[in-house]
PDB file of C-alpha atoms in Angstrom:
ATOM      1  CA  MET A 539      -2.155 -13.900  24.554  1.00 44.00           C
ATOM      2  CA  ILE A 540      -1.950 -15.065  20.950  1.00 47.00           C
ATOM      3  CA  ARG A 541      -4.038 -13.079  18.488  1.00 51.00           C
ATOM      4  CA  THR A 542      -6.025 -14.878  15.883  1.00 50.00           C
ATOM      5  CA  PRO A 543      -5.717 -12.637  12.848  1.00 48.00           C
ATOM      6  CA  THR A 544      -7.891 -14.876  10.702  1.00 42.00           C
ATOM      7  CA  ALA A 545     -10.807 -14.641  13.105  1.00 43.00           C
ATOM      8  CA  VAL A 546     -10.416 -10.872  13.393  1.00 39.00           C
ATOM      9  CA  LEU A 547     -10.353 -10.365   9.635  1.00 39.00           C
ATOM     10  CA  LEU A 548     -13.349 -12.640   9.108  1.00 39.00           C
ATOM     11  CA  SER A 549     -15.236 -10.752  11.809  1.00 43.00           C
ATOM     12  CA  LEU A 550     -14.449  -7.453  10.076  1.00 39.00           C
ATOM     13  CA  LEU A 551     -15.632  -8.848   6.759  1.00 39.00           C
ATOM     14  CA  ALA A 552     -18.855 -10.116   8.327  1.00 40.00           C
ATOM     15  CA  LEU A 553     -19.529  -6.796  10.052  1.00 41.00           C
ATOM     16  CA  SER A 554     -18.887  -4.825   6.888  1.00 43.00           C
ATOM     17  CA  ALA A 555     -21.418  -6.948   5.000  1.00 46.00           C
ATOM     18  CA  CYS A 556     -24.139  -6.259   7.588  1.00 47.00           C
ATOM     19  CA  ASN A 557     -24.592  -2.606   6.693  1.00 47.00           C
ATOM     20  CA  ARG A 558     -24.278  -2.606   2.919  1.00 46.00           C
ATOM     21  CA  GLY A 559     -27.896  -1.869   2.099  1.00 47.00           C
ATOM     22  CA  GLY A 560     -28.142   1.748   0.953  1.00 45.00           C
ATOM     23  CA  ALA A 561     -24.802   2.925   2.310  1.00 47.00           C
ATOM     24  CA  GLU A 562     -23.930   4.412  -1.083  1.00 51.00           C
ATOM     25  CA  ASN A 563     -27.128   6.499  -1.076  1.00 52.00           C
ATOM     26  CA  SER A 564     -26.718   7.696   2.487  1.00 56.00           C
ATOM     27  CA  SER A 565     -25.848  11.314   3.188  1.00 70.00           C
ATOM     28  CA  GLU A 566     -24.059  10.322   6.399  1.00 73.00           C
ATOM     29  CA  PRO A 567     -20.329  11.080   6.288  1.00 74.00           C
ATOM     30  CA  GLN A 568     -17.952   8.139   6.509  1.00 73.00           C
ATOM     31  CA  ILE A 569     -15.803   8.392   9.632  1.00 73.00           C
ATOM     32  CA  ARG A 570     -12.313   6.919   9.538  1.00 70.00           C
ATOM     33  CA  VAL A 571     -10.478   6.374  12.793  1.00 72.00           C
ATOM     34  CA  VAL A 572      -6.681   6.504  12.515  1.00 75.00           C
ATOM     35  CA  SER A 573      -4.275   5.704  15.341  1.00 72.00           C
ATOM     36  CA  GLU A 574      -0.905   7.256  16.090  1.00 80.00           C
ATOM     37  CA  GLU A 575       0.681   3.892  15.232  1.00 81.00           C
ATOM     38  CA  GLN A 576      -0.863   4.005  11.767  1.00 84.00           C
ATOM     39  CA  LYS A 577       0.440   7.554  11.234  1.00 85.00           C
ATOM     40  CA  GLN A 578       3.915   6.651  12.502  1.00 89.00           C
ATOM     41  CA  LEU A 579       4.298   3.801  10.001  1.00 90.00           C
ATOM     42  CA  HIS A 580       4.242   6.414   7.218  1.00 91.00           C
ATOM     43  CA  GLN A 581       7.167   8.258   8.848  1.00 93.00           C
ATOM     44  CA  LEU A 582       9.547   5.284   9.052  1.00 94.00           C
ATOM     45  CA  ASP A 583      12.532   4.817   6.769  1.00 96.00           C
ATOM     46  CA  ALA A 584      12.980   1.545   4.877  1.00 96.00           C
ATOM     47  CA  ILE A 585      15.031  -0.264   7.548  1.00 96.00           C
ATOM     48  CA  ASP A 586      12.644   0.600  10.391  1.00 95.00           C
ATOM     49  CA  LEU A 587       9.546  -0.168   8.318  1.00 96.00           C
ATOM     50  CA  GLY A 588      11.045  -3.535   7.371  1.00 96.00           C
ATOM     51  CA  ILE A 589      11.694  -4.285  11.047  1.00 95.00           C
ATOM     52  CA  GLY A 590       8.158  -3.289  12.041  1.00 94.00           C
ATOM     53  CA  LEU A 591       6.474  -5.318   9.320  1.00 96.00           C
ATOM     54  CA  LYS A 592       8.739  -8.308   9.977  1.00 96.00           C
ATOM     55  CA  ARG A 593       7.730  -8.148  13.649  1.00 96.00           C
ATOM     56  CA  ALA A 594       4.038  -8.158  12.697  1.00 95.00           C
ATOM     57  CA  ILE A 595       4.628 -11.204  10.474  1.00 97.00           C
ATOM     58  CA  TYR A 596       6.375 -13.063  13.314  1.00 97.00           C
ATOM     59  CA  ASP A 597       3.714 -12.043  15.850  1.00 96.00           C
ATOM     60  CA  ALA A 598       1.086 -13.562  13.535  1.00 96.00           C
ATOM     61  CA  GLY A 599       2.934 -16.891  13.650  1.00 97.00           C
ATOM     62  CA  TYR A 600       4.675 -16.713  10.269  1.00 96.00           C
ATOM     63  CA  SER A 601       8.337 -16.291   9.379  1.00 95.00           C
ATOM     64  CA  CYS A 602      10.358 -13.784   7.397  1.00 95.00           C
ATOM     65  CA  LYS A 603      14.130 -14.037   7.172  1.00 94.00           C
ATOM     66  CA  ARG A 604      14.758 -10.656   5.518  1.00 95.00           C
ATOM     67  CA  VAL A 605      12.518  -7.888   4.134  1.00 96.00           C
ATOM     68  CA  THR A 606      13.870  -6.732   0.762  1.00 96.00           C
ATOM     69  CA  ASP A 607      10.967  -4.499  -0.284  1.00 97.00           C
ATOM     70  CA  ALA A 608       7.933  -3.024   1.432  1.00 97.00           C
ATOM     71  CA  GLY A 609       5.525  -0.149   1.253  1.00 97.00           C
ATOM     72  CA  PHE A 610       2.067   1.281   1.700  1.00 97.00           C
ATOM     73  CA  VAL A 611      -0.661  -0.260  -0.442  1.00 97.00           C
ATOM     74  CA  GLY A 612      -3.715   1.753   0.593  1.00 94.00           C
ATOM     75  CA  THR A 613      -6.670   1.887   2.926  1.00 92.00           C
ATOM     76  CA  TRP A 614      -9.347  -0.745   3.303  1.00 90.00           C
ATOM     77  CA  GLN A 615     -12.133   0.277   5.693  1.00 86.00           C
ATOM     78  CA  ASN A 616     -10.331   1.421   8.889  1.00 86.00           C
ATOM     79  CA  LEU A 617      -7.198  -0.560   8.078  1.00 92.00           C
ATOM     80  CA  ASP A 618      -3.988   0.584   6.391  1.00 94.00           C
ATOM     81  CA  GLU A 619      -2.610  -2.112   4.123  1.00 96.00           C
ATOM     82  CA  TRP A 620       1.137  -2.547   3.832  1.00 97.00           C
ATOM     83  CA  THR A 621       3.051  -5.205   1.973  1.00 98.00           C
ATOM     84  CA  ALA A 622       6.444  -6.765   2.627  1.00 98.00           C
ATOM     85  CA  HIS A 623       8.531  -9.013   0.400  1.00 98.00           C
ATOM     86  CA  CYS A 624      10.434 -11.565   2.479  1.00 97.00           C
ATOM     87  CA  VAL A 625      13.287 -13.748   1.324  1.00 95.00           C
ATOM     88  CA  TYR A 626      14.447 -16.905   3.050  1.00 93.00           C
ATOM     89  CA  ASP A 627      17.756 -18.780   3.347  1.00 89.00           C
ATOM     90  CA  ASN A 628      16.754 -21.136   0.529  1.00 91.00           C
ATOM     91  CA  GLY A 629      16.295 -18.170  -1.842  1.00 87.00           C
ATOM     92  CA  ALA A 630      12.510 -18.409  -1.917  1.00 93.00           C
ATOM     93  CA  GLY A 631      10.457 -15.250  -1.614  1.00 95.00           C
ATOM     94  CA  ARG A 632       7.004 -14.548  -0.226  1.00 96.00           C
ATOM     95  CA  ASP A 633       4.831 -11.441  -0.219  1.00 97.00           C
ATOM     96  CA  TRP A 634       2.809 -10.591   2.863  1.00 98.00           C
ATOM     97  CA  ALA A 635      -0.092  -8.183   3.347  1.00 98.00           C
ATOM     98  CA  ILE A 636      -0.092  -6.498   6.753  1.00 97.00           C
ATOM     99  CA  PHE A 637      -3.256  -4.647   7.795  1.00 96.00           C
ATOM    100  CA  ALA A 638      -2.644  -2.092  10.558  1.00 93.00           C
ATOM    101  CA  GLY A 639      -5.734  -1.234  12.599  1.00 89.00           C
ATOM    102  CA  PRO A 640      -6.695   1.868  14.545  1.00 90.00           C
ATOM    103  CA  ASP A 641      -6.486  -0.156  17.766  1.00 89.00           C
ATOM    104  CA  GLY A 642      -2.787  -0.947  17.236  1.00 87.00           C
ATOM    105  CA  SER A 643      -3.513  -4.444  15.921  1.00 90.00           C
ATOM    106  CA  ALA A 644      -1.958  -6.031  12.853  1.00 92.00           C
ATOM    107  CA  GLN A 645      -3.484  -8.719  10.659  1.00 95.00           C
ATOM    108  CA  VAL A 646      -1.229 -10.642   8.288  1.00 97.00           C
ATOM    109  CA  ARG A 647      -2.174 -12.507   5.106  1.00 96.00           C
ATOM    110  CA  ASP A 648      -0.227 -14.158   2.314  1.00 97.00           C
ATOM    111  CA  CYS A 649      -0.584 -11.818  -0.672  1.00 97.00           C
ATOM    112  CA  LYS A 650      -1.706 -14.669  -2.934  1.00 96.00           C
ATOM    113  CA  ASP A 651      -4.805 -14.995  -0.730  1.00 95.00           C
ATOM    114  CA  VAL A 652      -5.919 -11.360  -0.458  1.00 93.00           C
ATOM    115  CA  VAL A 653      -7.542 -10.757  -3.849  1.00 91.00           C
ATOM    116  CA  PRO A 654      -9.626 -13.979  -3.779  1.00 93.00           C
ATOM    117  CA  SER A 655     -10.770 -12.860  -0.303  1.00 90.00           C
ATOM    118  CA  GLY A 656     -12.015  -9.520  -1.656  1.00 90.00           C
ATOM    119  CA  LEU A 657      -9.123  -7.510  -0.187  1.00 92.00           C
ATOM    120  CA  PRO A 658      -6.957  -5.034  -2.142  1.00 92.00           C
ATOM    121  CA  LYS A 659      -4.060  -6.409  -4.205  1.00 95.00           C
ATOM    122  CA  CYS A 660      -0.563  -6.188  -2.672  1.00 96.00           C
ATOM    123  CA  GLN A 661       0.636  -3.436  -4.981  1.00 96.00           C
ATOM    124  CA  ILE A 662       2.906  -0.858  -3.344  1.00 97.00           C
ATOM    125  CA  LYS A 663       1.815   2.733  -3.990  1.00 97.00           C
ATOM    126  CA  GLU A 664       4.189   4.478  -1.577  1.00 96.00           C
ATOM    127  CA  ARG A 665       7.680   3.279  -0.631  1.00 96.00           C
ATOM    128  CA  PRO A 666       9.636   4.529   2.373  1.00 96.00           C
ATOM    129  CA  ARG A 667      12.800   6.577   2.002  1.00 95.00           C
ATOM    130  CA  GLY A 668      16.110   4.744   2.109  1.00 94.00           C
ATOM    131  CA  SER A 669      17.199   1.189   1.499  1.00 93.00           C
ATOM    132  CA  PHE A 670      16.171  -2.127   3.037  1.00 92.00           C
ATOM    133  CA  THR A 671      19.798  -3.239   3.383  1.00 85.00           C
ATOM    134  CA  PHE A 672      22.130  -2.257   6.185  1.00 72.00           C
ATOM    135  CA  ARG A 673      25.134  -0.206   5.130  1.00 65.00           C
ATOM    136  CA  LYS A 674      28.381  -0.491   7.066  1.00 55.00           C
TER     137      LYS A 674
END
């Protein structure tokens, strides 16, 4: 089954807009659900994180020849935002935003599109340990 990340993200945006009236004044605590997969991403070294994020990019129908930089951006609603910088054979580079959900899902966006969509900027706040290049 092919996931449609665009539809999922748009659905999340629509749902979040439904309950905006008075949420800031509410005394109800905000509950954040976090999956084991989300926690495990924070434990990965650079090589393994690059592999995981590259896999999410491919699963979303995009390409990424090599991840040369990546890291944790922050939290947006129940999603953890990660970013990956991919380089291609022609030397071009592209930055991707990967949103990891508490249900094990991943939603991928081109970083140039996230801010105009109201999502957090692809600015890495936490990098993994190690290097993104294989050492022989």
